CSV table of C-alpha atoms and ligand atoms in Angstrom, one decimal:
chain,number,residue,atom,x,y,z
A,1,MET,CA,-40.4,33.8,14.5
A,2,GLU,CA,-40.7,29.4,13.9
A,3,ASP,CA,-43.1,28.2,11.0
A,4,ASN,CA,-45.4,26.4,13.5
A,5,LEU,CA,-46.8,30.0,15.0
A,6,LYS,CA,-46.6,31.7,12.0
A,7,ASN,CA,-49.1,28.7,10.8
A,8,LEU,CA,-51.3,28.6,13.6
A,9,ALA,CA,-51.1,32.7,13.2
A,10,ASP,CA,-52.2,32.5,9.7
A,11,ILE,CA,-55.2,29.6,10.8
A,12,TYR,CA,-56.8,32.0,12.4
A,13,TYR,CA,-56.2,35.7,9.8
A,14,ALA,CA,-58.1,33.5,7.4
A,15,LYS,CA,-60.6,33.6,9.9
A,16,ILE,CA,-60.3,37.5,11.3
A,17,LEU,CA,-60.8,39.0,7.8
A,18,SER,CA,-64.3,38.3,7.7
A,19,PRO,CA,-66.2,41.5,8.5
A,20,SER,CA,-68.2,39.5,11.1
A,21,SER,CA,-65.4,37.9,13.0
A,22,GLY,CA,-65.3,41.3,14.9
A,23,ILE,CA,-62.3,41.4,15.3
A,24,GLY,CA,-60.5,44.6,14.3
A,25,ILE,CA,-58.1,47.3,16.4
A,26,SER,CA,-60.5,48.7,18.7
A,27,TRP,CA,-61.0,44.5,19.9
A,28,LEU,CA,-57.2,43.6,20.0
A,29,ARG,CA,-56.3,46.1,22.1
A,30,ASN,CA,-59.1,45.9,24.6
A,31,THR,CA,-57.4,41.6,24.6
A,32,LEU,CA,-54.3,42.4,25.9
A,33,ALA,CA,-55.0,44.3,28.5
A,34,GLY,CA,-56.8,41.9,30.1
A,35,LEU,CA,-53.9,39.7,29.2
A,36,GLY,CA,-51.8,42.4,30.3
A,37,ILE,CA,-49.8,42.2,27.4
A,38,LYS,CA,-48.7,45.7,26.5
A,39,ASP,CA,-45.9,46.5,23.7
A,40,GLU,CA,-44.7,50.1,22.3
A,41,SER,CA,-44.6,48.3,18.5
A,42,ILE,CA,-48.9,47.5,19.6
A,43,GLU,CA,-49.1,51.0,20.9
A,44,LYS,CA,-48.6,52.8,18.1
A,45,LEU,CA,-50.8,50.1,15.9
A,46,TYR,CA,-54.2,51.6,18.2
A,47,SER,CA,-53.5,54.8,16.9
A,48,ILE,CA,-53.0,54.5,13.6
A,49,ASN,CA,-56.2,52.8,13.3
A,50,ALA,CA,-55.1,50.5,10.3
A,51,PRO,CA,-57.2,46.7,9.5
A,52,ILE,CA,-54.8,44.9,11.1
A,53,SER,CA,-52.5,43.5,8.2
A,54,ARG,CA,-50.6,39.7,8.5
A,55,GLU,CA,-47.5,41.2,9.5
A,56,VAL,CA,-48.7,42.9,12.4
A,57,TRP,CA,-50.5,39.2,12.8
A,58,TYR,CA,-48.1,37.7,13.5
A,59,TYR,CA,-46.9,40.1,15.1
A,60,ILE,CA,-48.7,40.2,18.0
A,61,PHE,CA,-48.7,35.9,18.0
A,62,MET,CA,-45.3,35.9,18.6
A,63,LYS,CA,-45.3,38.8,21.3
A,64,ILE,CA,-48.7,36.7,22.7
A,65,TRP,CA,-45.9,32.9,22.9
A,66,GLU,CA,-43.5,35.1,24.4
A,67,GLU,CA,-45.3,36.0,27.5
A,68,LYS,CA,-46.3,32.7,27.8
A,69,LYS,CA,-50.1,34.2,27.5
A,70,LEU,CA,-50.5,32.0,24.0
A,71,ALA,CA,-53.5,29.5,25.5
A,72,ASP,CA,-55.4,32.0,26.9
A,73,PHE,CA,-55.7,33.9,23.4
A,74,LEU,CA,-56.9,31.2,21.2
A,75,ASN,CA,-59.5,30.5,23.8
A,76,ILE,CA,-61.2,33.9,23.2
A,77,LEU,CA,-60.3,33.5,19.7
A,78,ILE,CA,-62.5,30.7,19.5
A,79,ASP,CA,-65.0,32.7,22.0
A,80,LYS,CA,-65.0,35.2,19.2
A,81,VAL,CA,-64.3,32.9,16.6
A,82,GLY,CA,-65.3,29.4,16.7
A,83,SER,CA,-63.1,26.8,16.6
A,84,VAL,CA,-61.3,26.1,14.0
A,85,ASP,CA,-59.4,22.9,11.6
A,86,LEU,CA,-56.1,22.9,12.8
A,87,GLY,CA,-55.0,20.5,10.3
A,88,GLN,CA,-51.6,18.9,10.6
A,89,ILE,CA,-50.3,22.0,13.1
A,90,LYS,CA,-52.4,19.3,15.5
A,91,ASP,CA,-50.2,17.3,16.4
A,92,LYS,CA,-47.5,20.9,15.9
A,93,LEU,CA,-48.5,22.0,19.5
A,94,SER,CA,-46.6,21.1,22.1
A,95,SER,CA,-43.2,22.8,20.2
A,96,MET,CA,-45.4,25.8,20.1
A,97,GLY,CA,-46.0,25.0,25.0
A,98,LEU,CA,-49.8,24.3,23.9
A,99,ILE,CA,-51.9,21.1,24.1
A,100,TYR,CA,-55.4,21.2,23.0
A,101,ARG,CA,-58.0,19.7,24.4
A,102,ASN,CA,-62.3,19.2,24.7
A,103,GLY,CA,-62.0,22.0,22.7
A,104,LYS,CA,-60.0,24.2,24.8
A,105,PHE,CA,-55.6,25.6,23.9
A,106,GLU,CA,-53.9,24.0,27.7
A,107,ARG,CA,-50.8,26.0,28.3
A,108,LYS,CA,-48.6,22.9,28.5
A,109,ILE,CA,-45.1,23.5,31.0
A,110,PHE,CA,-42.5,21.2,30.8
A,111,LYS,CA,-41.2,20.7,35.1
A,112,ILE,CA,-37.9,20.7,35.0
A,113,ILE,CA,-35.9,19.3,38.9
A,114,VAL,CA,-32.7,20.5,39.1
A,115,LEU,CA,-30.0,18.8,40.5
A,116,VAL,CA,-27.4,20.6,41.5
A,117,SER,CA,-24.1,20.5,44.5
A,118,GLY,CA,-21.7,23.5,44.1
A,119,ARG,CA,-21.8,27.4,42.1
A,120,GLY,CA,-24.7,26.6,40.0
A,121,THR,CA,-23.7,28.1,36.4
A,122,ASN,CA,-25.2,25.4,34.6
A,123,LEU,CA,-28.3,26.1,36.3
A,124,GLN,CA,-28.2,30.1,35.6
A,125,ALA,CA,-28.0,29.2,31.8
A,126,ILE,CA,-31.4,27.6,31.8
A,127,ILE,CA,-32.7,30.2,34.1
A,128,ASP,CA,-32.0,32.2,31.5
A,129,ALA,CA,-33.1,29.7,28.6
A,130,ILE,CA,-36.4,29.2,29.8
A,131,GLU,CA,-36.7,33.9,30.6
A,132,LYS,CA,-35.5,34.8,27.7
A,133,GLY,CA,-38.5,31.6,26.1
A,134,LYS,CA,-35.4,29.7,24.4
A,135,ILE,CA,-37.2,26.8,26.4
A,136,ASN,CA,-41.1,26.3,27.4
A,137,GLY,CA,-40.6,25.2,30.3
A,138,GLU,CA,-40.7,26.0,33.8
A,139,ILE,CA,-37.8,25.4,36.6
A,140,VAL,CA,-40.7,23.4,39.4
A,141,GLY,CA,-37.8,23.2,42.3
A,142,VAL,CA,-33.8,23.0,42.3
A,143,ILE,CA,-32.3,20.1,45.4
A,144,SER,CA,-28.6,20.4,46.2
A,145,ASN,CA,-26.9,18.1,48.9
A,146,LYS,CA,-24.8,21.1,49.9
A,147,LYS,CA,-26.2,24.1,51.9
A,148,LYS,CA,-24.1,26.6,51.0
A,149,ALA,CA,-24.1,26.0,47.3
A,150,TYR,CA,-24.6,28.7,45.4
A,151,ALA,CA,-26.6,27.4,43.6
A,152,LEU,CA,-29.5,27.8,45.5
A,153,GLN,CA,-29.1,31.6,46.3
A,154,ARG,CA,-29.3,31.2,42.0
A,155,ALA,CA,-32.3,30.1,42.3
A,156,LYS,CA,-33.2,31.8,45.5
A,157,ASN,CA,-32.8,35.4,42.9
A,158,HIS,CA,-35.3,33.6,40.2
A,159,GLY,CA,-37.8,33.1,42.6
A,160,ILE,CA,-37.7,29.2,42.4
A,161,GLU,CA,-38.4,26.9,45.4
A,162,THR,CA,-35.1,25.0,46.8
A,163,PHE,CA,-34.4,21.8,48.9
A,164,TYR,CA,-31.4,21.5,50.9
A,165,ILE,CA,-31.7,17.9,51.9
A,166,PRO,CA,-28.0,16.5,52.7
A,167,HIS,CA,-27.0,12.6,53.4
A,168,LYS,CA,-27.8,11.4,57.0
A,169,LYS,CA,-24.9,8.6,58.4
A,170,ASP,CA,-25.8,5.3,58.0
A,171,GLU,CA,-28.4,6.2,55.0
A,172,SER,CA,-27.8,3.7,52.1
A,173,ARG,CA,-27.9,5.7,48.6
A,174,GLU,CA,-31.6,4.5,47.8
A,175,GLU,CA,-32.8,5.6,51.1
A,176,TYR,CA,-31.3,8.8,49.7
A,177,ASP,CA,-32.6,9.0,46.9
A,178,LYS,CA,-36.4,8.1,48.2
A,179,LYS,CA,-36.3,11.7,49.9
A,180,LEU,CA,-35.5,13.3,46.7
A,181,ALA,CA,-37.1,11.3,44.8
A,182,LYS,CA,-41.0,12.0,47.0
A,183,ILE,CA,-40.2,15.8,45.9
A,184,ILE,CA,-39.0,14.7,42.3
A,185,ASP,CA,-43.3,13.6,42.3
A,186,GLU,CA,-45.1,15.7,44.2
A,187,LYS,CA,-43.2,18.1,41.9
A,188,ARG,CA,-44.8,15.5,39.3
A,189,ALA,CA,-41.4,16.8,36.7
A,190,ASP,CA,-40.6,15.3,33.1
A,191,LEU,CA,-37.1,16.3,33.8
A,192,ILE,CA,-34.2,15.6,35.7
A,193,VAL,CA,-31.2,18.0,35.3
A,194,LEU,CA,-27.7,16.9,37.1
A,195,ALA,CA,-25.8,20.0,37.2
A,196,GLY,CA,-23.1,19.3,38.5
A,197,PHE,CA,-24.7,17.2,41.4
A,198,LEU,CA,-22.0,15.5,43.1
A,199,ARG,CA,-23.6,12.5,44.6
A,200,ILE,CA,-23.9,8.4,42.8
A,201,LEU,CA,-27.6,7.5,42.0
A,202,SER,CA,-28.6,4.4,42.7
A,203,SER,CA,-30.4,2.1,40.8
A,204,TRP,CA,-33.0,2.5,42.1
A,205,PHE,CA,-33.5,5.3,41.1
A,206,VAL,CA,-32.0,5.4,37.5
A,207,ARG,CA,-34.7,2.6,37.1
A,208,LYS,CA,-37.2,4.8,38.5
A,209,TYR,CA,-36.6,8.0,36.1
A,210,LYS,CA,-35.9,5.4,33.2
A,211,TRP,CA,-35.2,8.0,30.1
A,212,LYS,CA,-35.6,11.1,32.9
A,213,ILE,CA,-32.3,12.0,34.1
A,214,ILE,CA,-29.5,13.6,32.3
A,215,ASN,CA,-25.8,15.0,32.8
A,216,ILE,CA,-23.9,17.4,32.0
A,217,HIS,CA,-20.1,15.7,31.9
A,218,PRO,CA,-16.5,18.2,31.4
A,219,ALA,CA,-15.5,16.2,28.7
A,220,LEU,CA,-16.2,14.3,25.7
A,221,LEU,CA,-17.0,10.4,26.5
A,222,PRO,CA,-16.2,7.9,27.0
A,223,ALA,CA,-13.1,9.4,27.2
A,224,PHE,CA,-12.4,10.1,31.0
A,225,ALA,CA,-15.6,9.7,32.9
A,226,GLY,CA,-15.8,9.0,36.9
A,227,LEU,CA,-13.5,12.1,37.1
A,228,TYR,CA,-14.5,15.4,38.2
A,229,GLY,CA,-14.1,19.6,38.4
A,230,GLU,CA,-10.5,20.0,37.5
A,231,ASN,CA,-9.2,16.7,37.9
A,232,VAL,CA,-10.3,16.3,33.9
A,233,HIS,CA,-9.2,19.0,33.2
A,234,LYS,CA,-5.8,17.6,34.8
A,235,ALA,CA,-6.4,14.1,33.2
A,236,VAL,CA,-7.2,14.9,29.7
A,237,LEU,CA,-3.3,17.7,29.7
A,238,ASP,CA,-1.9,15.1,30.8
A,239,TYR,CA,-2.9,13.3,28.5
A,240,GLY,CA,-1.9,15.1,25.2
A,241,CYS,CA,-5.6,15.6,23.9
A,242,LYS,CA,-5.6,18.1,21.2
A,243,VAL,CA,-9.2,18.2,22.1
A,244,SER,CA,-11.9,18.1,24.8
A,245,GLY,CA,-15.1,19.4,25.7
A,246,CYS,CA,-18.6,18.6,27.0
A,247,THR,CA,-20.9,15.5,27.2
A,248,VAL,CA,-24.9,15.6,27.5
A,249,HIS,CA,-25.8,12.7,28.9
A,250,PHE,CA,-29.2,9.9,30.0
A,251,VAL,CA,-28.6,8.9,32.8
A,252,ASP,CA,-28.3,4.5,33.3
A,253,GLU,CA,-26.5,2.9,35.7
A,254,GLU,CA,-22.7,3.0,35.1
A,255,VAL,CA,-21.1,6.6,36.1
A,256,ASP,CA,-21.0,8.8,32.6
A,257,HIS,CA,-22.2,6.1,30.7
A,258,GLY,CA,-26.1,6.7,29.2
A,259,PRO,CA,-27.1,7.1,25.6
A,260,ILE,CA,-25.3,10.5,23.8
A,261,ILE,CA,-27.8,13.9,23.5
A,262,ILE,CA,-25.1,16.5,22.7
A,263,GLN,CA,-21.7,16.9,22.1
A,264,LYS,CA,-19.6,20.1,21.4
A,265,CYS,CA,-16.3,19.9,20.8
A,266,VAL,CA,-12.6,22.2,22.3
A,267,GLU,CA,-9.2,22.6,21.0
A,268,VAL,CA,-6.3,22.0,23.7
A,269,LEU,CA,-4.0,25.5,23.5
A,270,ASP,CA,-0.3,25.0,23.7
A,271,ASP,CA,-1.0,26.2,27.4
A,272,ASP,CA,-3.7,25.8,28.7
A,273,THR,CA,-4.3,25.2,32.3
A,274,ALA,CA,-6.9,23.0,33.7
A,275,GLU,CA,-8.3,26.0,34.1
A,276,SER,CA,-8.2,28.0,31.1
A,277,LEU,CA,-9.8,24.9,29.2
A,278,ALA,CA,-12.2,23.9,31.9
A,279,GLN,CA,-13.0,28.1,31.2
A,280,ARG,CA,-13.5,27.1,28.1
A,281,ILE,CA,-15.5,24.0,28.0
A,282,LEU,CA,-18.4,25.8,30.7
A,283,GLU,CA,-19.0,27.9,28.0
A,284,LYS,CA,-20.3,24.8,25.5
A,285,GLU,CA,-21.5,23.2,28.3
A,286,HIS,CA,-24.6,25.5,28.5
A,287,GLU,CA,-25.4,25.8,25.4
A,288,SER,CA,-25.3,22.0,24.8
A,289,LEU,CA,-27.5,21.9,28.2
A,290,VAL,CA,-29.4,24.4,27.6
A,291,GLU,CA,-30.4,23.1,23.7
A,292,ALA,CA,-30.4,19.3,25.6
A,293,ILE,CA,-33.6,20.0,27.5
A,294,LYS,CA,-35.2,21.7,24.4
A,295,LEU,CA,-34.7,19.3,22.0
A,296,ILE,CA,-36.8,16.8,25.7
A,297,SER,CA,-38.7,19.3,26.5
A,298,GLU,CA,-40.1,19.1,21.8
A,299,GLY,CA,-40.7,15.7,21.8
A,300,ARG,CA,-37.9,15.9,19.6
A,301,ILE,CA,-35.6,13.1,20.9
A,302,LYS,CA,-36.1,9.7,20.2
A,303,ILE,CA,-33.6,6.8,22.2
A,304,GLU,CA,-31.8,3.1,20.1
A,305,GLY,CA,-30.1,1.5,22.1
A,306,ARG,CA,-27.1,3.5,22.6
A,307,ARG,CA,-28.1,5.3,20.2
A,308,VAL,CA,-30.1,9.0,20.4
A,309,LYS,CA,-31.7,10.4,16.9
A,310,ILE,CA,-32.8,13.3,17.7
A,311,SER,CA,-35.9,15.6,14.5
B,401,LIG,C1,-19.9,21.2,35.5
B,401,LIG,O1,-18.3,21.3,35.3
B,401,LIG,C2,-20.1,19.9,34.3
B,401,LIG,O2,-19.7,19.6,33.2
B,401,LIG,C3,-20.1,18.9,35.9
B,401,LIG,O3,-20.1,19.5,37.0
B,401,LIG,C4,-20.1,21.4,36.7
B,401,LIG,C5,-20.8,22.7,37.9
B,401,LIG,O4,-20.5,23.2,37.0
B,401,LIG,N1,-20.4,18.5,36.2
B,401,LIG,P1,-21.7,24.0,37.9
B,401,LIG,O5,-22.3,23.8,39.3
B,401,LIG,O6,-22.5,24.1,36.9
B,401,LIG,O7,-20.9,25.7,37.5
């Protein structure tokens, strides 16, 4: 369990211990039922009808947080025990996906737009991480420039809104990007993730969303920039590199160039083919992209020149 969540639970535990709080097992049962939270371990607890221990209280907080109902639960607690002094935890709320405003908690949703052109395994990694609660966020749209991109189907399978934006003849890059921007602004996206998006973005677009766009590249930048697909891995093998890997970076006006957030290495084996190397790197891509999005969504990234520092 995350320390911040534990600390928040501690603050309220002190309050519920007082008999005047009126908080006991039956209150808990009704409240969790009202929030639509069911859990076998909690059910067992009801039958024991013992006082709520600190461990049980932690477990309940974790469960409610996983169900994305923490803001609602905390507001119910405020009505019951009054507001509490949040102390230093106030600054950590956003990492728990919370905002505290005018005496009430709100759920902070980090909104992500993913741009794709192909099979969408990186998109899938983000979807899975969100569903497992690893990233406190929501994909508010997936945009593709290719109608048949399997990534669109993956999004639909998870109830995510999809947009197919084809490139029209005689349309400038900027005109195309304005169509992307319209969706991104309507959806109020906090972050734009290029997950295998095979189009170069205009300077207009990159400047409009400065440090709000990230890209995943299947090599260790600055080596092998500007290449994509199998060509990257072929070039790595032809050069005789002993290591390769992937890079997640912010997007600036040059291709595969912005400040680097995460890199992960993969050893190149003597019997590697472009395909086998691509496959091993892809696994690292999925991990890196999820880690980078998590860090950004938790506000833990600072860009200093070309260097990205993580707190
Ligand atoms: C990945 O290798 C990524 O690094 C590159 O395009 C590929 C997309 O793969 N930018 P997928 O569509 O996410 O499976």
